[in-house]
Amino acid sequence: MSKSKFRQLKQNRTILTEKLKESLSSVLPVTGIVFLLCFSVSPVPNGLLMGFVLGALMLILGMGLFTLGTDMAMTPIGTHVGSAVTKSRSIWLVVLVSFLVGIFITMSEPDLQVLAEQVPGIPNMTLIVAVAVGVGVFLVVAMLRMLFRIKLSYLLIGVYALVFLLAQFVPREFLSVAFDSGGVTTGPMTVPFIMALGVGVAAIRSDSDAENDSFGLVALCSVGPILAVLILGIAYRAGTGEYIPVAIPEISDSKELSQMFLSSLPKYIKEVGIALCPILAFFLLFQFTRLHLKKGELIKICVGLAYTYAGLVLFLTGVNVGFMPVGNYIGELIGSLPYNWIIIPIGMVIGYFIVAAEPAVHVLNRQVFTITAGAIPKKALSTSLSIGVSVSVGLAMLRIVTGLPILYLLIPGYLAAAVLTFFSPPLFTAIAFDSGGVASGPMTATFLLPLAMGTCSGVGGNVVVDAFGVVAMVAMTPLIAIQVLGVYYKQKSKEAEETDAVSPSDPEDDDIITF
């Protein structure tokens, strides 16, 4: 082995160790909360608890490998393709590539498959294709917005006004699922590629707002599925289907436990392989026709894809097999308690910590930190995001306990987010609306949603009407929290400028903006 290859291997090991430490610190708080619940208000069978522990270990390893793979492969691929498409100066090529990328990546999102199985009255493939087309159309809109420099806030206000107009004509049994679809489509496969695609397109522009405009793609791609599913709800008049509860496995020994995970691995090996194939195909097409990257960079991308593949397989197996049954079981036990209102503060605590375990959140944090040159620290963004998700899960659990209609919360929430767009800096607005889609990823779909379903069953509510919508709530509150951070940042910047104007040469002046 040459010295250069040895140094590269050593560097990868060091980075992987850092990623594993990062994923460990993200997953441990959620694990600790679940353990606390299991040993207090909601005892679970030993076999189920051991399944959760094994799932948590797979989660930690999977997230570490995935984030390393994203840095090495997904982000460079998206950046190179986005740059190549824009350099062609062909609007039709931009439209075609964006549309196809949106469709193929969305159809491969594992969370969308899970949601489709629960939707009443519409065939699974019909729903999946409609959602994928919605993402494809709005990815085209997002790319054209960047090229023609259309203000994001005006576009978002217009499309969300259309969303709430259509919502008035959709059956209530279908409404929550429609809003949930916007969150599940922007998962661990879609977000890194789309965000990097935006960076690649922005790199071609020479104006000062180019990098800021690279945000907002995920935000617009989250709206397309909502509109598509609302239209389907009106056309199909859905709402006659029945809720299928999560299966709680019975595990008597360690052999059955290992068999439960091993039997699920082939499913996720296949799903993740199908998910990565369209991205790899697009990259190879552009490599042979336009990019012509050097051998060293190609090898690095291939290794990164291998890390991404292995990481997602482990992550999805861990959350689906280990986390989903425990979430449903705990929720049902708490929902049946005389003091079931306790699920509201419990949900808020879980929501605060669980967002840190979302793979795509780490991708967003790194990109924001890099593009803003550290002006928006990771801690400030992650804390704001955690507060937003905490509030959203609390509101979702309040809905379940009280039966409050989802529009009573979504309309005021999105109205507040729309008003804040006029006061928050444009960069924060774009990041905020991106954060909504990023926060509602696999952990939300496979732990919080089953927790909400179990709670709703325990309370005796309508699962399709009241439990669905937790993903929509998680996607909404970050829009407010991050924009409030933007208003604070803007005010502190203004105060700092005024202080500098008064005493520009004062060496003792240490009034800096902190988060």
mmCIF file with all atom_site columns, C-alpha atoms in Angstrom, residues 226-416:
data_model
loop_
_atom_site.group_PDB
_atom_site.id
_atom_site.type_symbol
_atom_site.label_atom_id
_atom_site.label_alt_id
_atom_site.label_comp_id
_atom_site.label_asym_id
_atom_site.label_entity_id
_atom_site.label_seq_id
_atom_site.pdbx_PDB_ins_code
_atom_site.Cartn_x
_atom_site.Cartn_y
_atom_site.Cartn_z
_atom_site.occupancy
_atom_site.B_iso_or_equiv
_atom_site.pdbx_formal_charge
_atom_site.auth_seq_id
_atom_site.auth_comp_id
_atom_site.auth_asym_id
_atom_site.auth_atom_id
_atom_site.pdbx_PDB_model_num
ATOM 1   C CA . ILE A 1 226 ? -49.005 18.075  -0.312  1.00 0.00 ? 226 ILE A CA 1
ATOM 2   C CA . LEU A 1 227 ? -50.685 19.582  -3.368  1.00 0.00 ? 227 LEU A CA 1
ATOM 3   C CA . ALA A 1 228 ? -50.538 16.277  -5.259  1.00 0.00 ? 228 ALA A CA 1
ATOM 4   C CA . VAL A 1 229 ? -52.094 14.285  -2.406  1.00 0.00 ? 229 VAL A CA 1
ATOM 5   C CA . LEU A 1 230 ? -54.767 16.926  -1.771  1.00 0.00 ? 230 LEU A CA 1
ATOM 6   C CA . ILE A 1 231 ? -55.778 16.719  -5.438  1.00 0.00 ? 231 ILE A CA 1
ATOM 7   C CA . LEU A 1 232 ? -55.877 12.915  -5.146  1.00 0.00 ? 232 LEU A CA 1
ATOM 8   C CA . GLY A 1 233 ? -58.027 13.203  -2.036  1.00 0.00 ? 233 GLY A CA 1
ATOM 9   C CA . ILE A 1 234 ? -60.531 15.338  -3.911  1.00 0.00 ? 234 ILE A CA 1
ATOM 10  C CA . ALA A 1 235 ? -60.528 13.052  -6.962  1.00 0.00 ? 235 ALA A CA 1
ATOM 11  C CA . TYR A 1 236 ? -60.787 9.763   -5.069  1.00 0.00 ? 236 TYR A CA 1
ATOM 12  C CA . ARG A 1 237 ? -62.965 11.029  -2.213  1.00 0.00 ? 237 ARG A CA 1
ATOM 13  C CA . ALA A 1 238 ? -60.765 8.866   0.026   1.00 0.00 ? 238 ALA A CA 1
ATOM 14  C CA . GLY A 1 239 ? -61.513 7.982   3.619   1.00 0.00 ? 239 GLY A CA 1
ATOM 15  C CA . THR A 1 240 ? -63.082 4.513   3.580   1.00 0.00 ? 240 THR A CA 1
ATOM 16  C CA . GLY A 1 241 ? -59.940 2.570   4.485   1.00 0.00 ? 241 GLY A CA 1
ATOM 17  C CA . GLU A 1 242 ? -59.063 1.194   7.913   1.00 0.00 ? 242 GLU A CA 1
ATOM 18  C CA . TYR A 1 243 ? -55.999 1.752   10.056  1.00 0.00 ? 243 TYR A CA 1
ATOM 19  C CA . ILE A 1 244 ? -53.579 -1.200  10.167  1.00 0.00 ? 244 ILE A CA 1
ATOM 20  C CA . PRO A 1 245 ? -51.868 -1.277  13.591  1.00 0.00 ? 245 PRO A CA 1
ATOM 21  C CA . VAL A 1 246 ? -48.135 -1.833  14.013  1.00 0.00 ? 246 VAL A CA 1
ATOM 22  C CA . ALA A 1 247 ? -47.354 -5.512  14.689  1.00 0.00 ? 247 ALA A CA 1
ATOM 23  C CA . ILE A 1 248 ? -45.802 -6.032  18.139  1.00 0.00 ? 248 ILE A CA 1
ATOM 24  C CA . PRO A 1 249 ? -43.375 -8.976  17.897  1.00 0.00 ? 249 PRO A CA 1
ATOM 25  C CA . GLU A 1 250 ? -43.210 -11.649 20.607  1.00 0.00 ? 250 GLU A CA 1
ATOM 26  C CA . ILE A 1 251 ? -39.559 -12.456 21.387  1.00 0.00 ? 251 ILE A CA 1
ATOM 27  C CA . SER A 1 252 ? -38.753 -15.240 23.818  1.00 0.00 ? 252 SER A CA 1
ATOM 28  C CA . ASP A 1 253 ? -34.968 -15.560 23.450  1.00 0.00 ? 253 ASP A CA 1
ATOM 29  C CA . SER A 1 254 ? -31.857 -14.054 21.882  1.00 0.00 ? 254 SER A CA 1
ATOM 30  C CA . LYS A 1 255 ? -32.069 -16.319 18.831  1.00 0.00 ? 255 LYS A CA 1
ATOM 31  C CA . GLU A 1 256 ? -35.550 -15.017 17.959  1.00 0.00 ? 256 GLU A CA 1
ATOM 32  C CA . LEU A 1 257 ? -34.286 -11.471 18.512  1.00 0.00 ? 257 LEU A CA 1
ATOM 33  C CA . SER A 1 258 ? -31.391 -11.876 16.084  1.00 0.00 ? 258 SER A CA 1
ATOM 34  C CA . GLN A 1 259 ? -33.655 -13.642 13.592  1.00 0.00 ? 259 GLN A CA 1
ATOM 35  C CA . MET A 1 260 ? -36.111 -10.735 13.683  1.00 0.00 ? 260 MET A CA 1
ATOM 36  C CA . PHE A 1 261 ? -33.391 -8.319  12.548  1.00 0.00 ? 261 PHE A CA 1
ATOM 37  C CA . LEU A 1 262 ? -31.689 -10.696 10.115  1.00 0.00 ? 262 LEU A CA 1
ATOM 38  C CA . SER A 1 263 ? -34.982 -11.494 8.374   1.00 0.00 ? 263 SER A CA 1
ATOM 39  C CA . SER A 1 264 ? -35.599 -7.770  7.795   1.00 0.00 ? 264 SER A CA 1
ATOM 40  C CA . LEU A 1 265 ? -32.127 -6.964  6.439   1.00 0.00 ? 265 LEU A CA 1
ATOM 41  C CA . PRO A 1 266 ? -32.763 -8.248  2.858   1.00 0.00 ? 266 PRO A CA 1
ATOM 42  C CA . LYS A 1 267 ? -35.778 -5.949  2.542   1.00 0.00 ? 267 LYS A CA 1
ATOM 43  C CA . TYR A 1 268 ? -33.754 -2.823  3.361   1.00 0.00 ? 268 TYR A CA 1
ATOM 44  C CA . ILE A 1 269 ? -30.728 -3.998  1.380   1.00 0.00 ? 269 ILE A CA 1
ATOM 45  C CA . LYS A 1 270 ? -33.031 -4.104  -1.653  1.00 0.00 ? 270 LYS A CA 1
ATOM 46  C CA . GLU A 1 271 ? -34.833 -0.809  -0.850  1.00 0.00 ? 271 GLU A CA 1
ATOM 47  C CA . VAL A 1 272 ? -31.636 1.188   -0.353  1.00 0.00 ? 272 VAL A CA 1
ATOM 48  C CA . GLY A 1 273 ? -30.080 -0.380  -3.447  1.00 0.00 ? 273 GLY A CA 1
ATOM 49  C CA . ILE A 1 274 ? -33.085 0.696   -5.528  1.00 0.00 ? 274 ILE A CA 1
ATOM 50  C CA . ALA A 1 275 ? -32.875 4.156   -3.939  1.00 0.00 ? 275 ALA A CA 1
ATOM 51  C CA . LEU A 1 276 ? -29.224 4.630   -4.854  1.00 0.00 ? 276 LEU A CA 1
ATOM 52  C CA . CYS A 1 277 ? -29.468 3.288   -8.428  1.00 0.00 ? 277 CYS A CA 1
ATOM 53  C CA . PRO A 1 278 ? -31.108 6.405   -9.989  1.00 0.00 ? 278 PRO A CA 1
ATOM 54  C CA . ILE A 1 279 ? -28.532 8.690   -8.352  1.00 0.00 ? 279 ILE A CA 1
ATOM 55  C CA . LEU A 1 280 ? -25.676 6.495   -9.534  1.00 0.00 ? 280 LEU A CA 1
ATOM 56  C CA . ALA A 1 281 ? -27.153 6.309   -13.050 1.00 0.00 ? 281 ALA A CA 1
ATOM 57  C CA . PHE A 1 282 ? -27.467 10.095  -13.300 1.00 0.00 ? 282 PHE A CA 1
ATOM 58  C CA . PHE A 1 283 ? -23.933 10.559  -12.048 1.00 0.00 ? 283 PHE A CA 1
ATOM 59  C CA . LEU A 1 284 ? -22.446 8.038   -14.500 1.00 0.00 ? 284 LEU A CA 1
ATOM 60  C CA . LEU A 1 285 ? -24.384 9.638   -17.363 1.00 0.00 ? 285 LEU A CA 1
ATOM 61  C CA . PHE A 1 286 ? -22.972 13.066  -16.539 1.00 0.00 ? 286 PHE A CA 1
ATOM 62  C CA . GLN A 1 287 ? -19.498 11.618  -15.860 1.00 0.00 ? 287 GLN A CA 1
ATOM 63  C CA . PHE A 1 288 ? -19.224 10.163  -19.361 1.00 0.00 ? 288 PHE A CA 1
ATOM 64  C CA . THR A 1 289 ? -20.876 13.106  -21.155 1.00 0.00 ? 289 THR A CA 1
ATOM 65  C CA . ARG A 1 290 ? -19.880 16.265  -19.255 1.00 0.00 ? 290 ARG A CA 1
ATOM 66  C CA . LEU A 1 291 ? -17.945 15.887  -15.972 1.00 0.00 ? 291 LEU A CA 1
ATOM 67  C CA . HIS A 1 292 ? -14.954 13.639  -16.814 1.00 0.00 ? 292 HIS A CA 1
ATOM 68  C CA . LEU A 1 293 ? -13.747 13.567  -13.201 1.00 0.00 ? 293 LEU A CA 1
ATOM 69  C CA . LYS A 1 294 ? -10.303 12.170  -12.435 1.00 0.00 ? 294 LYS A CA 1
ATOM 70  C CA . LYS A 1 295 ? -9.814  8.594   -11.238 1.00 0.00 ? 295 LYS A CA 1
ATOM 71  C CA . GLY A 1 296 ? -8.975  9.583   -7.665  1.00 0.00 ? 296 GLY A CA 1
ATOM 72  C CA . GLU A 1 297 ? -12.175 11.557  -7.201  1.00 0.00 ? 297 GLU A CA 1
ATOM 73  C CA . LEU A 1 298 ? -14.241 8.759   -8.778  1.00 0.00 ? 298 LEU A CA 1
ATOM 74  C CA . ILE A 1 299 ? -12.790 6.218   -6.341  1.00 0.00 ? 299 ILE A CA 1
ATOM 75  C CA . LYS A 1 300 ? -13.563 8.521   -3.412  1.00 0.00 ? 300 LYS A CA 1
ATOM 76  C CA . ILE A 1 301 ? -17.182 8.904   -4.586  1.00 0.00 ? 301 ILE A CA 1
ATOM 77  C CA . CYS A 1 302 ? -17.562 5.123   -5.009  1.00 0.00 ? 302 CYS A CA 1
ATOM 78  C CA . VAL A 1 303 ? -16.248 4.513   -1.489  1.00 0.00 ? 303 VAL A CA 1
ATOM 79  C CA . GLY A 1 304 ? -18.623 7.200   -0.216  1.00 0.00 ? 304 GLY A CA 1
ATOM 80  C CA . LEU A 1 305 ? -21.565 5.509   -1.940  1.00 0.00 ? 305 LEU A CA 1
ATOM 81  C CA . ALA A 1 306 ? -20.615 2.237   -0.239  1.00 0.00 ? 306 ALA A CA 1
ATOM 82  C CA . TYR A 1 307 ? -20.609 3.992   3.149   1.00 0.00 ? 307 TYR A CA 1
ATOM 83  C CA . THR A 1 308 ? -23.968 5.614   2.341   1.00 0.00 ? 308 THR A CA 1
ATOM 84  C CA . TYR A 1 309 ? -25.463 2.284   1.302   1.00 0.00 ? 309 TYR A CA 1
ATOM 85  C CA . ALA A 1 310 ? -24.287 0.379   4.378   1.00 0.00 ? 310 ALA A CA 1
ATOM 86  C CA . GLY A 1 311 ? -25.246 3.231   6.706   1.00 0.00 ? 311 GLY A CA 1
ATOM 87  C CA . LEU A 1 312 ? -28.805 3.547   5.398   1.00 0.00 ? 312 LEU A CA 1
ATOM 88  C CA . VAL A 1 313 ? -29.386 -0.218  5.507   1.00 0.00 ? 313 VAL A CA 1
ATOM 89  C CA . LEU A 1 314 ? -28.326 -0.350  9.162   1.00 0.00 ? 314 LEU A CA 1
ATOM 90  C CA . PHE A 1 315 ? -30.224 2.836   10.040  1.00 0.00 ? 315 PHE A CA 1
ATOM 91  C CA . LEU A 1 316 ? -33.525 1.807   8.455   1.00 0.00 ? 316 LEU A CA 1
ATOM 92  C CA . THR A 1 317 ? -33.337 -1.723  9.862   1.00 0.00 ? 317 THR A CA 1
ATOM 93  C CA . GLY A 1 318 ? -32.673 -0.341  13.329  1.00 0.00 ? 318 GLY A CA 1
ATOM 94  C CA . VAL A 1 319 ? -35.496 2.210   13.350  1.00 0.00 ? 319 VAL A CA 1
ATOM 95  C CA . ASN A 1 320 ? -38.113 0.030   11.651  1.00 0.00 ? 320 ASN A CA 1
ATOM 96  C CA . VAL A 1 321 ? -37.448 -3.214  13.521  1.00 0.00 ? 321 VAL A CA 1
ATOM 97  C CA . GLY A 1 322 ? -36.229 -1.873  16.854  1.00 0.00 ? 322 GLY A CA 1
ATOM 98  C CA . PHE A 1 323 ? -37.851 1.529   17.317  1.00 0.00 ? 323 PHE A CA 1
ATOM 99  C CA . MET A 1 324 ? -41.285 1.302   15.651  1.00 0.00 ? 324 MET A CA 1
ATOM 100 C CA . PRO A 1 325 ? -42.807 -1.481  17.830  1.00 0.00 ? 325 PRO A CA 1
ATOM 101 C CA . VAL A 1 326 ? -41.521 0.105   21.060  1.00 0.00 ? 326 VAL A CA 1
ATOM 102 C CA . GLY A 1 327 ? -42.923 3.519   20.096  1.00 0.00 ? 327 GLY A CA 1
ATOM 103 C CA . ASN A 1 328 ? -46.355 2.044   19.398  1.00 0.00 ? 328 ASN A CA 1
ATOM 104 C CA . TYR A 1 329 ? -46.373 -0.077  22.564  1.00 0.00 ? 329 TYR A CA 1
ATOM 105 C CA . ILE A 1 330 ? -45.328 2.808   24.846  1.00 0.00 ? 330 ILE A CA 1
ATOM 106 C CA . GLY A 1 331 ? -47.863 5.140   23.236  1.00 0.00 ? 331 GLY A CA 1
ATOM 107 C CA . GLU A 1 332 ? -50.733 2.691   23.725  1.00 0.00 ? 332 GLU A CA 1
ATOM 108 C CA . LEU A 1 333 ? -49.852 2.127   27.396  1.00 0.00 ? 333 LEU A CA 1
ATOM 109 C CA . ILE A 1 334 ? -49.644 5.856   28.145  1.00 0.00 ? 334 ILE A CA 1
ATOM 110 C CA . GLY A 1 335 ? -52.812 6.604   26.161  1.00 0.00 ? 335 GLY A CA 1
ATOM 111 C CA . SER A 1 336 ? -54.792 4.133   28.297  1.00 0.00 ? 336 SER A CA 1
ATOM 112 C CA . LEU A 1 337 ? -53.671 5.737   31.588  1.00 0.00 ? 337 LEU A CA 1
ATOM 113 C CA . PRO A 1 338 ? -56.192 7.839   33.595  1.00 0.00 ? 338 PRO A CA 1
ATOM 114 C CA . TYR A 1 339 ? -53.681 10.690  33.380  1.00 0.00 ? 339 TYR A CA 1
ATOM 115 C CA . ASN A 1 340 ? -52.966 10.260  29.652  1.00 0.00 ? 340 ASN A CA 1
ATOM 116 C CA . TRP A 1 341 ? -52.344 14.023  29.355  1.00 0.00 ? 341 TRP A CA 1
ATOM 117 C CA . ILE A 1 342 ? -48.791 13.181  30.496  1.00 0.00 ? 342 ILE A CA 1
ATOM 118 C CA . ILE A 1 343 ? -48.039 12.203  26.886  1.00 0.00 ? 343 ILE A CA 1
ATOM 119 C CA . ILE A 1 344 ? -47.938 15.940  26.015  1.00 0.00 ? 344 ILE A CA 1
ATOM 120 C CA . PRO A 1 345 ? -44.822 16.831  28.105  1.00 0.00 ? 345 PRO A CA 1
ATOM 121 C CA . ILE A 1 346 ? -43.299 13.407  27.334  1.00 0.00 ? 346 ILE A CA 1
ATOM 122 C CA . GLY A 1 347 ? -43.790 14.058  23.618  1.00 0.00 ? 347 GLY A CA 1
ATOM 123 C CA . MET A 1 348 ? -42.166 17.484  23.937  1.00 0.00 ? 348 MET A CA 1
ATOM 124 C CA . VAL A 1 349 ? -39.066 16.037  25.606  1.00 0.00 ? 349 VAL A CA 1
ATOM 125 C CA . ILE A 1 350 ? -38.795 13.259  22.998  1.00 0.00 ? 350 ILE A CA 1
ATOM 126 C CA . GLY A 1 351 ? -39.298 15.793  20.188  1.00 0.00 ? 351 GLY A CA 1
ATOM 127 C CA . TYR A 1 352 ? -36.522 18.024  21.530  1.00 0.00 ? 352 TYR A CA 1
ATOM 128 C CA . PHE A 1 353 ? -33.937 15.240  21.369  1.00 0.00 ? 353 PHE A CA 1
ATOM 129 C CA . ILE A 1 354 ? -35.182 13.093  18.495  1.00 0.00 ? 354 ILE A CA 1
ATOM 130 C CA . VAL A 1 355 ? -34.526 15.726  15.817  1.00 0.00 ? 355 VAL A CA 1
ATOM 131 C CA . ALA A 1 356 ? -30.786 15.364  16.523  1.00 0.00 ? 356 ALA A CA 1
ATOM 132 C CA . ALA A 1 357 ? -31.044 11.724  15.414  1.00 0.00 ? 357 ALA A CA 1
ATOM 133 C CA . GLU A 1 358 ? -32.344 12.635  11.929  1.00 0.00 ? 358 GLU A CA 1
ATOM 134 C CA . PRO A 1 359 ? -29.562 11.991  9.367   1.00 0.00 ? 359 PRO A CA 1
ATOM 135 C CA . ALA A 1 360 ? -30.599 14.835  7.050   1.00 0.00 ? 360 ALA A CA 1
ATOM 136 C CA . VAL A 1 361 ? -30.460 17.373  9.919   1.00 0.00 ? 361 VAL A CA 1
ATOM 137 C CA . HIS A 1 362 ? -26.697 16.843  10.162  1.00 0.00 ? 362 HIS A CA 1
ATOM 138 C CA . VAL A 1 363 ? -26.405 17.449  6.411   1.00 0.00 ? 363 VAL A CA 1
ATOM 139 C CA . LEU A 1 364 ? -28.339 20.723  6.707   1.00 0.00 ? 364 LEU A CA 1
ATOM 140 C CA . ASN A 1 365 ? -26.309 21.909  9.720   1.00 0.00 ? 365 ASN A CA 1
ATOM 141 C CA . ARG A 1 366 ? -23.004 21.336  7.938   1.00 0.00 ? 366 ARG A CA 1
ATOM 142 C CA . GLN A 1 367 ? -24.118 23.061  4.751   1.00 0.00 ? 367 GLN A CA 1
ATOM 143 C CA . VAL A 1 368 ? -25.477 26.093  6.619   1.00 0.00 ? 368 VAL A CA 1
ATOM 144 C CA . PHE A 1 369 ? -22.269 26.382  8.652   1.00 0.00 ? 369 PHE A CA 1
ATOM 145 C CA . THR A 1 370 ? -20.090 26.057  5.528   1.00 0.00 ? 370 THR A CA 1
ATOM 146 C CA . ILE A 1 371 ? -21.991 28.444  3.250   1.00 0.00 ? 371 ILE A CA 1
ATOM 147 C CA . THR A 1 372 ? -22.385 31.136  5.925   1.00 0.00 ? 372 THR A CA 1
ATOM 148 C CA . ALA A 1 373 ? -18.694 30.755  6.913   1.00 0.00 ? 373 ALA A CA 1
ATOM 149 C CA . GLY A 1 374 ? -19.714 30.097  10.508  1.00 0.00 ? 374 GLY A CA 1
ATOM 150 C CA . ALA A 1 375 ? -21.998 33.149  10.768  1.00 0.00 ? 375 ALA A CA 1
ATOM 151 C CA . ILE A 1 376 ? -24.833 30.776  11.756  1.00 0.00 ? 376 ILE A CA 1
ATOM 152 C CA . PRO A 1 377 ? -23.303 28.321  14.268  1.00 0.00 ? 377 PRO A CA 1
ATOM 153 C CA . LYS A 1 378 ? -24.451 24.693  14.278  1.00 0.00 ? 378 LYS A CA 1
ATOM 154 C CA . LYS A 1 379 ? -25.495 24.968  17.922  1.00 0.00 ? 379 LYS A CA 1
ATOM 155 C CA . ALA A 1 380 ? -27.797 27.924  17.275  1.00 0.00 ? 380 ALA A CA 1
ATOM 156 C CA . LEU A 1 381 ? -29.493 26.174  14.367  1.00 0.00 ? 381 LEU A CA 1
ATOM 157 C CA . SER A 1 382 ? -29.815 22.773  16.080  1.00 0.00 ? 382 SER A CA 1
ATOM 158 C CA . THR A 1 383 ? -31.150 24.309  19.309  1.00 0.00 ? 383 THR A CA 1
ATOM 159 C CA . SER A 1 384 ? -33.780 26.330  17.434  1.00 0.00 ? 384 SER A CA 1
ATOM 160 C CA . LEU A 1 385 ? -34.736 23.224  15.473  1.00 0.00 ? 385 LEU A CA 1
ATOM 161 C CA . SER A 1 386 ? -35.028 21.146  18.652  1.00 0.00 ? 386 SER A CA 1
ATOM 162 C CA . ILE A 1 387 ? -37.268 23.750  20.302  1.00 0.00 ? 387 ILE A CA 1
ATOM 163 C CA . GLY A 1 388 ? -39.492 23.868  17.231  1.00 0.00 ? 388 GLY A CA 1
ATOM 164 C CA . VAL A 1 389 ? -39.857 20.094  17.013  1.00 0.00 ? 389 VAL A CA 1
ATOM 165 C CA . SER A 1 390 ? -40.476 19.884  20.766  1.00 0.00 ? 390 SER A CA 1
ATOM 166 C CA . VAL A 1 391 ? -43.410 22.280  20.458  1.00 0.00 ? 391 VAL A CA 1
ATOM 167 C CA . SER A 1 392 ? -44.732 20.476  17.387  1.00 0.00 ? 392 SER A CA 1
ATOM 168 C CA . VAL A 1 393 ? -44.775 17.036  19.049  1.00 0.00 ? 393 VAL A CA 1
ATOM 169 C CA . GLY A 1 394 ? -46.459 18.533  22.108  1.00 0.00 ? 394 GLY A CA 1
ATOM 170 C CA . LEU A 1 395 ? -49.163 20.035  19.875  1.00 0.00 ? 395 LEU A CA 1
ATOM 171 C CA . ALA A 1 396 ? -49.559 16.734  18.007  1.00 0.00 ? 396 ALA A CA 1
ATOM 172 C CA . MET A 1 397 ? -50.120 14.884  21.283  1.00 0.00 ? 397 MET A CA 1
ATOM 173 C CA . LEU A 1 398 ? -52.553 17.605  22.396  1.00 0.00 ? 398 LEU A CA 1
ATOM 174 C CA . ARG A 1 399 ? -54.533 16.915  19.215  1.00 0.00 ? 399 ARG A CA 1
ATOM 175 C CA . ILE A 1 400 ? -54.716 13.228  20.054  1.00 0.00 ? 400 ILE A CA 1
ATOM 176 C CA . VAL A 1 401 ? -55.889 13.781  23.635  1.00 0.00 ? 401 VAL A CA 1
ATOM 177 C CA . THR A 1 402 ? -58.449 16.479  22.764  1.00 0.00 ? 402 THR A CA 1
ATOM 178 C CA . GLY A 1 403 ? -59.461 15.567  19.180  1.00 0.00 ? 403 GLY A CA 1
ATOM 179 C CA . LEU A 1 404 ? -58.595 19.071  17.947  1.00 0.00 ? 404 LEU A CA 1
ATOM 180 C CA . PRO A 1 405 ? -58.834 19.363  14.101  1.00 0.00 ? 405 PRO A CA 1
ATOM 181 C CA . ILE A 1 406 ? -55.418 19.663  12.475  1.00 0.00 ? 406 ILE A CA 1
ATOM 182 C CA . LEU A 1 407 ? -56.289 22.814  10.501  1.00 0.00 ? 407 LEU A CA 1
ATOM 183 C CA . TYR A 1 408 ? -56.871 24.655  13.795  1.00 0.00 ? 408 TYR A CA 1
ATOM 184 C CA . LEU A 1 409 ? -53.112 24.347  14.350  1.00 0.00 ? 409 LEU A CA 1
ATOM 185 C CA . LEU A 1 410 ? -51.711 24.355  10.804  1.00 0.00 ? 410 LEU A CA 1
ATOM 186 C CA . ILE A 1 411 ? -53.456 27.515  9.580   1.00 0.00 ? 411 ILE A CA 1
ATOM 187 C CA . PRO A 1 412 ? -52.291 29.787  12.465  1.00 0.00 ? 412 PRO A CA 1
ATOM 188 C CA . GLY A 1 413 ? -48.824 28.165  12.340  1.00 0.00 ? 413 GLY A CA 1
ATOM 189 C CA . TYR A 1 414 ? -48.254 28.733  8.638   1.00 0.00 ? 414 TYR A CA 1
ATOM 190 C CA . LEU A 1 415 ? -49.798 32.200  8.895   1.00 0.00 ? 415 LEU A CA 1
ATOM 191 C CA . ALA A 1 416 ? -47.234 33.090  11.591  1.00 0.00 ? 416 ALA A CA 1
#
